[in-house]
XYZ file of C-alpha atoms in Angstrom:
570
model
C 6.733 22.648 29.925
C 4.408 22.210 26.958
C 5.680 20.003 24.182
C 5.840 21.349 20.637
C 2.626 19.653 19.483
C 0.383 21.499 17.035
C -2.768 22.649 18.815
C -5.638 24.805 17.795
C -7.221 26.425 20.801
C -10.822 27.464 21.135
C -10.740 29.812 24.074
C -13.601 31.317 25.991
C -11.270 33.955 27.419
C -13.795 36.598 28.386
C -11.749 39.778 28.711
C -13.282 43.252 28.361
C -11.413 44.539 25.336
C -12.613 46.068 22.109
C -10.111 46.753 19.369
C -9.931 50.099 17.686
C -7.750 51.182 14.820
C -5.776 53.352 17.234
C -4.898 51.169 20.205
C -7.445 49.512 22.462
C -10.550 50.403 24.404
C -11.952 48.306 27.229
C -15.548 47.295 26.662
C -16.844 46.526 30.138
C -20.206 45.387 28.763
C -18.759 42.042 27.655
C -15.658 39.996 28.361
C -14.289 40.234 24.896
C -10.753 39.091 24.175
C -10.393 35.578 22.750
C -6.663 34.892 22.863
C -5.127 32.109 20.764
C -8.432 31.181 19.180
C -7.635 28.892 16.252
C -3.917 29.576 16.609
C -0.994 27.414 17.526
C -0.160 27.076 21.179
C 2.195 29.696 22.579
C 4.863 29.231 25.214
C 3.965 32.764 26.333
C 0.360 31.861 27.065
C 0.091 32.608 30.781
C -3.296 30.931 31.132
C -1.834 27.664 29.851
C 1.168 28.106 32.101
C -1.236 27.730 35.021
C -2.104 24.274 33.689
C 0.367 21.450 34.302
C 1.021 19.565 31.065
C 2.688 16.156 30.969
C 5.783 16.211 28.741
C 5.205 12.722 27.375
C 1.464 12.930 26.655
C 1.085 16.689 26.095
C -2.032 16.366 28.239
C -2.792 18.208 31.491
C -1.997 16.369 34.739
C -4.472 16.178 37.635
C -4.523 14.325 40.947
C -7.828 12.454 40.585
C -10.182 11.186 37.902
C -13.921 10.452 37.997
C -15.834 8.537 35.317
C -19.339 9.731 34.452
C -22.259 7.356 34.986
C -22.579 6.410 31.299
C -18.802 6.229 30.932
C -18.613 8.812 28.150
C -16.511 11.293 30.145
C -13.479 11.194 32.382
C -13.333 14.216 34.685
C -9.782 14.966 35.870
C -9.457 17.182 38.952
C -7.349 18.163 41.975
C -8.254 17.882 45.658
C -5.405 20.044 46.974
C -3.340 23.003 45.838
C -4.124 25.936 43.546
C -6.481 23.999 41.267
C -8.437 22.121 43.955
C -12.205 21.976 43.703
C -14.514 22.462 46.676
C -14.473 19.095 48.465
C -18.047 19.348 49.760
C -19.732 15.961 49.259
C -23.419 16.052 50.230
C -24.241 12.504 49.113
C -21.089 11.057 50.723
C -20.079 9.111 47.631
C -16.450 10.154 47.982
C -16.615 12.513 44.998
C -16.840 16.315 45.381
C -20.302 17.520 44.397
C -18.838 19.909 41.823
C -17.224 16.977 39.986
C -20.399 14.892 40.274
C -22.289 17.778 38.689
C -19.772 18.370 35.889
C -19.989 14.670 34.997
C -23.795 14.734 35.080
C -24.099 17.812 32.874
C -21.431 16.591 30.465
C -23.612 13.533 29.835
C -26.672 15.782 29.594
C -25.012 17.967 26.950
C -23.880 14.852 25.040
C -27.451 13.516 25.150
C -28.826 16.783 23.761
C -26.234 17.745 21.143
C -25.354 14.281 19.819
C -28.084 11.735 20.571
C -31.110 14.036 20.203
C -29.926 16.669 17.719
C -27.761 14.342 15.673
C -24.433 16.176 15.586
C -21.258 14.125 15.180
C -19.920 12.667 18.409
C -16.511 13.942 19.552
C -15.938 10.868 21.724
C -12.849 8.757 21.131
C -9.242 9.928 21.381
C -7.126 6.768 20.944
C -6.837 6.302 24.735
C -4.750 9.452 25.181
C -6.524 10.400 28.407
C -6.402 6.885 29.787
C -9.506 5.671 27.964
C -11.473 6.331 24.796
C -13.898 8.543 26.738
C -13.877 12.312 26.302
C -11.533 13.984 28.795
C -12.382 17.112 30.775
C -9.671 18.691 32.916
C -10.483 21.004 35.825
C -8.097 23.857 36.687
C -8.220 27.336 38.198
C -8.138 29.257 34.933
C -10.477 32.152 35.678
C -8.355 34.438 37.817
C -5.782 36.916 36.569
C -2.067 37.028 37.111
C -1.108 39.138 40.129
C 0.956 41.384 37.868
C -0.317 40.877 34.299
C 1.974 41.699 31.409
C 0.250 44.393 29.296
C 1.710 42.739 26.190
C 0.411 39.264 27.121
C -3.372 39.531 27.599
C -3.596 35.762 28.166
C -2.601 36.516 31.765
C -5.371 39.012 32.385
C -7.817 36.316 33.542
C -11.426 35.611 32.706
C -11.201 32.175 31.113
C -14.370 30.083 31.222
C -12.793 27.100 29.456
C -11.048 25.964 26.308
C -11.034 23.079 23.891
C -7.797 21.744 22.420
C -7.615 19.844 19.144
C -5.141 17.010 19.263
C -4.905 14.112 16.790
C -5.912 14.446 13.155
C -8.617 12.029 12.070
C -7.760 10.158 8.881
C -8.290 10.237 5.994
C -7.309 13.882 5.690
C -9.813 16.285 4.182
C -9.675 19.843 2.918
C -10.573 21.013 6.416
C -8.738 18.803 8.884
C -10.666 16.982 11.601
C -9.375 16.417 15.124
C -9.972 14.648 18.389
C -9.895 16.999 21.350
C -10.094 17.530 25.097
C -11.361 20.450 27.141
C -10.389 22.393 30.246
C -12.938 23.984 32.604
C -12.571 26.280 35.592
C -12.609 24.744 39.063
C -15.365 26.903 40.555
C -16.449 29.893 38.391
C -16.021 32.013 41.481
C -17.552 35.448 41.963
C -14.149 36.555 43.259
C -12.219 35.588 40.111
C -11.226 38.744 38.323
C -9.884 40.173 35.124
C -7.007 42.568 35.727
C -6.198 44.840 32.801
C -3.081 46.987 32.372
C -3.140 49.765 34.929
C -4.361 47.420 37.644
C -8.124 47.859 37.243
C -10.194 44.777 38.093
C -13.381 43.445 36.525
C -15.423 40.455 37.639
C -14.261 37.573 35.459
C -17.599 35.829 35.021
C -21.178 36.827 34.340
C -22.401 33.391 35.441
C -21.064 31.693 38.564
C -20.554 28.292 40.148
C -22.231 25.272 38.619
C -24.286 27.476 36.276
C -21.007 28.703 34.789
C -19.812 25.132 34.342
C -23.072 24.119 32.641
C -23.014 26.775 29.936
C -19.290 26.232 29.366
C -19.885 22.514 28.839
C -22.576 23.325 26.255
C -20.298 25.864 24.571
C -17.059 23.865 24.571
C -18.693 20.549 23.679
C -20.029 22.245 20.554
C -16.437 23.231 19.723
C -15.385 19.606 20.206
C -18.121 18.609 17.755
C -16.963 21.266 15.292
C -13.475 19.732 15.304
C -15.050 16.464 14.091
C -16.601 18.170 11.070
C -13.467 20.143 10.269
C -12.836 23.856 10.488
C -12.150 26.388 7.776
C -9.579 28.168 9.933
C -9.458 31.226 7.693
C -13.144 32.061 7.994
C -14.868 29.824 10.535
C -13.721 31.141 13.930
C -16.540 33.673 14.071
C -19.175 31.188 12.911
C -17.891 28.550 15.353
C -18.385 31.007 18.212
C -21.844 31.993 16.940
C -22.885 28.363 17.190
C -21.290 27.724 20.575
C -22.874 30.808 22.141
C -26.230 29.769 20.696
C -25.890 26.316 22.277
C -25.413 27.761 25.767
C -28.944 29.106 25.770
C -30.399 26.345 23.605
C -29.301 23.602 26.019
C -29.894 25.680 29.154
C -32.707 28.159 28.283
C -32.525 29.748 31.724
C -28.977 30.952 31.059
C -28.442 34.630 30.283
C -24.657 34.808 30.011
C -24.934 35.577 26.287
C -26.757 38.831 27.033
C -23.415 40.500 27.780
C -22.583 40.189 24.083
C -26.009 41.445 23.031
C -25.525 44.532 25.197
C -22.132 45.175 23.628
C -23.307 44.655 20.039
C -26.389 46.818 20.460
C -24.349 49.681 21.916
C -21.339 49.448 19.573
C -22.613 47.831 16.333
C -20.065 49.731 14.244
C -17.234 47.879 16.022
C -18.416 44.317 15.406
C -18.905 43.189 11.826
C -20.571 39.902 10.937
C -18.439 39.540 7.817
C -15.135 39.773 9.686
C -14.339 36.205 10.838
C -13.120 37.020 14.324
C -14.236 35.295 17.523
C -15.308 38.490 19.302
C -17.701 39.120 16.410
C -18.935 35.550 16.618
C -19.853 35.881 20.280
C -22.007 38.877 19.515
C -23.719 37.362 16.473
C -24.672 34.211 18.347
C -28.140 35.740 18.217
C -28.074 35.397 14.414
C -27.770 31.605 14.654
C -30.345 31.743 17.456
C -32.739 33.435 15.025
C -32.105 30.763 12.389
C -32.668 28.005 14.935
C -35.927 29.624 16.081
C -37.172 29.875 12.491
C -35.982 26.597 10.945
C -34.932 24.308 13.793
C -31.495 22.967 14.678
C -31.135 20.962 11.460
C -30.270 24.094 9.473
C -27.249 24.672 11.746
C -26.253 21.025 11.489
C -26.479 21.219 7.682
C -24.024 24.137 7.713
C -21.445 21.967 9.501
C -22.126 19.035 7.187
C -21.370 21.307 4.235
C -18.188 22.463 5.974
C -17.150 18.809 6.222
C -17.471 18.661 2.418
C -14.879 21.433 2.089
C -17.238 24.341 1.400
C -16.184 27.710 2.829
C -17.989 29.058 5.876
C -20.187 31.835 4.481
C -21.053 29.719 1.443
C -22.113 26.938 3.838
C -24.448 29.312 5.646
C -25.992 30.519 2.384
C -26.268 27.022 0.872
C -27.967 25.559 3.949
C -30.476 28.412 3.891
C -31.163 27.821 0.185
C -32.330 24.335 1.167
C -34.899 26.088 3.376
C -36.022 28.302 0.494
C -34.094 31.292 1.790
C -30.585 32.789 1.614
C -28.049 34.551 3.793
C -29.069 37.912 2.330
C -32.772 37.329 2.985
C -32.115 36.196 6.542
C -29.807 39.126 7.184
C -32.543 41.575 6.195
C -34.924 39.739 8.517
C -32.280 39.825 11.261
C -32.346 43.626 11.152
C -36.034 43.488 12.078
C -35.374 40.950 14.837
C -32.773 43.113 16.545
C -34.744 46.333 16.030
C -37.855 44.913 17.680
C -36.211 44.162 21.016
C -35.757 45.962 24.318
C -38.319 48.768 24.542
C -39.605 47.876 21.053
C -40.319 44.208 21.834
C -43.471 42.764 20.271
C -44.585 39.940 22.619
C -44.671 36.551 20.919
C -42.676 37.722 17.903
C -38.969 37.681 17.078
C -36.475 36.648 19.818
C -37.860 34.701 22.756
C -35.715 36.826 25.091
C -36.241 40.079 23.157
C -37.599 41.918 26.202
C -34.357 41.148 28.061
C -32.273 42.775 25.336
C -31.327 46.443 25.457
C -32.727 48.743 22.784
C -30.479 48.862 19.711
C -28.526 52.131 19.474
C -28.936 54.617 16.646
C -25.764 55.698 14.869
C -27.348 59.021 13.889
C -30.286 60.798 15.532
C -31.310 63.825 13.486
C -34.025 66.459 13.750
C -35.403 67.639 10.436
C -34.967 71.319 9.601
C -35.680 73.156 6.361
C -34.826 73.012 3.537
C -33.633 69.398 3.891
C -31.692 66.892 5.910
C -29.066 64.703 4.296
C -26.265 62.401 5.375
C -23.899 59.822 3.902
C -22.216 56.700 5.199
C -19.952 53.804 4.197
C -20.643 50.212 5.193
C -18.534 47.067 5.122
C -20.285 43.905 3.897
C -23.059 43.008 6.365
C -22.302 45.949 8.621
C -25.351 47.329 10.437
C -26.305 50.974 10.886
C -29.565 52.215 12.395
C -30.454 55.906 12.026
C -33.417 58.002 13.163
C -34.847 61.224 11.757
C -37.524 63.114 13.717
C -39.897 65.495 11.906
C -41.748 68.297 13.707
C -45.510 68.048 13.734
C -48.279 70.462 14.614
C -49.294 70.582 18.284
C -50.890 68.567 19.876
C -49.696 65.794 17.556
C -46.478 63.975 18.353
C -43.607 64.133 15.903
C -43.319 61.864 12.881
C -40.304 59.552 13.090
C -38.413 57.755 10.338
C -36.158 54.839 11.283
C -33.622 53.600 8.725
C -32.067 50.137 9.023
C -29.086 50.063 6.664
C -26.737 47.267 5.643
C -24.511 46.203 2.744
C -25.328 42.783 1.278
C -22.361 41.335 -0.588
C -21.992 37.570 -0.292
C -19.415 37.303 -3.074
C -17.054 39.594 -1.216
C -17.098 37.745 2.086
C -16.934 34.310 0.429
C -13.757 35.463 -1.307
C -12.349 37.339 1.666
C -12.789 40.792 0.126
C -13.783 43.606 2.451
C -14.524 46.861 0.647
C -16.991 49.477 1.805
C -20.019 50.652 -0.139
C -21.375 54.155 0.234
C -24.875 55.576 0.316
C -26.459 58.986 0.753
C -29.912 59.891 1.996
C -31.694 63.186 1.432
C -35.108 64.193 2.778
C -36.890 67.394 1.785
C -40.334 68.957 1.504
C -40.051 69.782 -2.210
C -41.425 67.091 -4.498
C -39.014 65.237 -6.765
C -40.271 62.523 -9.089
C -37.500 60.155 -8.053
C -38.288 60.499 -4.345
C -40.766 58.667 -2.109
C -43.460 60.441 -0.077
C -43.132 59.775 3.645
C -46.027 59.773 6.124
C -48.815 60.084 3.529
C -51.385 61.103 6.170
C -49.209 63.818 7.680
C -50.135 67.478 7.136
C -46.522 68.232 6.197
C -45.209 66.434 3.084
C -41.699 64.948 3.271
C -39.894 63.203 0.407
C -37.141 60.595 0.746
C -34.323 59.783 -1.677
C -31.593 57.127 -1.511
C -28.414 57.267 -3.593
C -26.533 53.950 -3.496
C -22.867 53.393 -4.234
C -23.553 49.731 -4.977
C -26.505 47.387 -5.403
C -25.580 45.735 -2.114
C -26.806 48.695 -0.101
C -30.206 48.000 1.439
C -32.074 50.490 3.602
C -35.286 49.460 5.343
C -37.658 52.322 6.139
C -39.844 52.150 9.231
C -42.278 55.069 9.353
C -43.834 55.949 12.701
C -46.473 58.644 12.143
C -47.228 61.006 14.980
C -50.367 60.613 17.052
C -52.677 63.088 18.735
C -51.580 63.609 22.329
C -53.562 64.689 25.377
C -53.051 66.576 28.587
C -53.048 64.337 31.669
C -54.537 65.684 34.889
C -52.830 63.541 37.537
C -49.567 61.705 38.175
C -49.530 57.914 37.986
C -49.121 55.304 39.343
C -50.540 56.667 42.572
C -49.510 55.411 45.057
C -46.014 54.890 43.680
C -44.274 51.743 44.980
C -40.520 52.295 44.947
C -39.843 48.541 45.084
C -42.309 47.596 42.329
C -42.700 50.432 39.824
C -40.146 51.469 37.197
C -41.287 54.999 36.371
C -43.377 57.844 37.715
C -45.407 59.686 35.075
C -46.230 63.306 35.907
C -48.556 65.471 33.772
C -46.873 68.086 31.600
C -48.207 71.663 31.501
C -51.017 71.949 28.983
C -49.232 73.947 26.292
C -45.828 72.312 26.639
C -44.882 70.626 23.383
C -43.027 67.354 23.078
C -39.347 67.753 23.853
C -39.882 70.928 25.894
C -37.681 71.276 28.961
C -39.664 71.026 32.187
C -38.511 71.549 35.783
C -39.858 69.037 38.303
C -39.754 69.312 42.089
C -40.929 66.937 44.799
C -41.834 68.710 48.064
C -42.354 67.119 51.482
C -45.033 68.073 54.022
C -42.955 71.088 55.054
C -42.686 72.296 51.431
C -38.990 71.395 51.417
C -37.661 70.134 48.085
C -36.424 66.536 48.420
C -35.888 65.867 44.723
C -35.667 67.933 41.543
C -34.855 67.357 37.907
C -35.101 68.849 34.434
C -36.798 66.548 31.932
C -38.235 66.582 28.420
C -41.930 66.279 27.726
C -42.559 62.746 26.469
C -45.528 60.545 25.532
C -46.982 57.645 27.478
C -50.270 56.066 26.391
C -50.927 59.192 24.252
C -50.511 61.432 27.315
C -48.015 64.296 27.424
C -46.019 63.541 30.536
C -42.694 63.835 32.340
C -41.140 60.389 32.883
C -39.106 60.037 36.072
C -37.170 56.787 36.647
C -38.004 55.341 40.058
C -34.327 54.404 40.428
C -33.542 58.138 40.748
C -36.128 58.574 43.492
C -34.704 55.529 45.226
C -31.207 57.024 45.049
C -32.597 60.202 46.624
C -33.826 58.033 49.546
C -37.394 59.237 49.323
C -39.326 57.987 52.360
C -42.892 56.726 52.572
C -45.334 59.625 52.672
C -47.573 62.016 50.753
C -45.729 64.578 48.635
C -46.548 67.661 46.590
C -45.095 67.786 43.092
C -44.452 71.014 41.219
C -44.016 71.137 37.437
C -42.760 74.341 35.772
C -42.681 75.312 32.110
C -41.974 78.740 30.646
C -45.574 79.870 30.946
C -47.341 77.542 33.382
C -46.897 75.912 36.792
C -48.962 72.970 37.986
C -49.157 71.227 41.365
C -50.390 67.819 42.422
C -50.163 65.161 45.123
C -48.473 61.767 44.998
C -48.300 59.039 47.653
C -45.004 57.157 47.769
C -44.414 53.810 49.458
C -40.782 52.942 50.142
C -40.553 49.977 52.525
């Protein structure tokens, strides 16, 4: 039984759930639900019920304890029962290798975050864990309940770890400071699963074994540090998670666990708002603090927590720390839109995010094709909400289409500092008739287009990215040739000469007996200024295309072309 001690929990409960205004939708791109984050402990918390708490100390109970080499950490663990770790001991020192490794990486994280970067140390807890070292408890917390209660998502599984605040540090401040301890999973197993109502299972973790323990140590130790500065519980849960997610990859650059949140944000940006201080938003905007760290170094993040310790509210802390760098939250947010736009397929090597090429391509909310006499649309944005739209303009053959990309947001620091969340509207109209208040798009294009923005408030900012069309050319042969199924990503096949961009083309792949082994209908696209049909190699792989020489046939409404392609599929 858990005693009635006031806790604030920082959970990494990675459950695939995205909240909608009408019920819930499971977002399988990222383990999403953060139960009991910054809330008092609950007797109904099924994850905590799996952990044995001592009635007298209100601490978890384990069978064994191991002290790290520098003595800064006590690692509590079990050698038998549900929570037992793997007992494999390669160096025969009497300690399971998993525990040896947790102790080693705990010291490594402490060295990085405290001794090198200069954050406050969370060590020292008045001997509550048996010493003044920082206590880490190891339990099987990743797997789901056999029969999860649909009304108690804490039993659905997926926990990486959690940090529990414990004793208030005196003297009291506006934002209370606490000692803490943390709980990690006992193996980060590939077989641990999230079970959601209805019985469907999802893999609990994106990172397994010791690698899972490493990133969780970096993440949770940052939470322990945050408790020492003090937390603005009304507004800081999202920012706290932004920082902790950032530290996973900062301390262990090879880690890619955070990419699950990037994938989710880039696909569903309208669901996750930076200005709403919720943990699931914080996980996704960890890349915002990553951007700040890349631009200004870790000291700007540390300054934000130092300002929090002075009793300044979260979003004001972010803005004030950036002012010391000659910038502001609004300026950085506008820059952030460029950073996330130029990722995935739009990555510019050596610029923006280090891992930008590993990101997906950010989704457009609206994709419109211009038609006379005009195109227009309206939208409403919460403070710091993001909306990317695309308008494509027809061009004269053989030029590719002109494309306008609009990156829209609503800058309103005063609202989010004061906890006010009201939408601002804007309308965009584009036409070919000149209006003195409008802006000419694509000045070198043969067709004149004019752009107008009507804003409901001064906070609305819309960045225009104009991508003029280019002259395109007919390609004579397919490439690469030969095509290596195991190495190449796409096959590019020439489009019929008069087929315009976006035209529907039928493609067939014929074997030596003129039997069709693969067919598809695709749009004419551009690659290296060539008008081509792009065929993902993954589709050819799924069709089990064997090694050999094939004939391809490409049909448009008024032309058919043939060619040869060699395919190697080991």
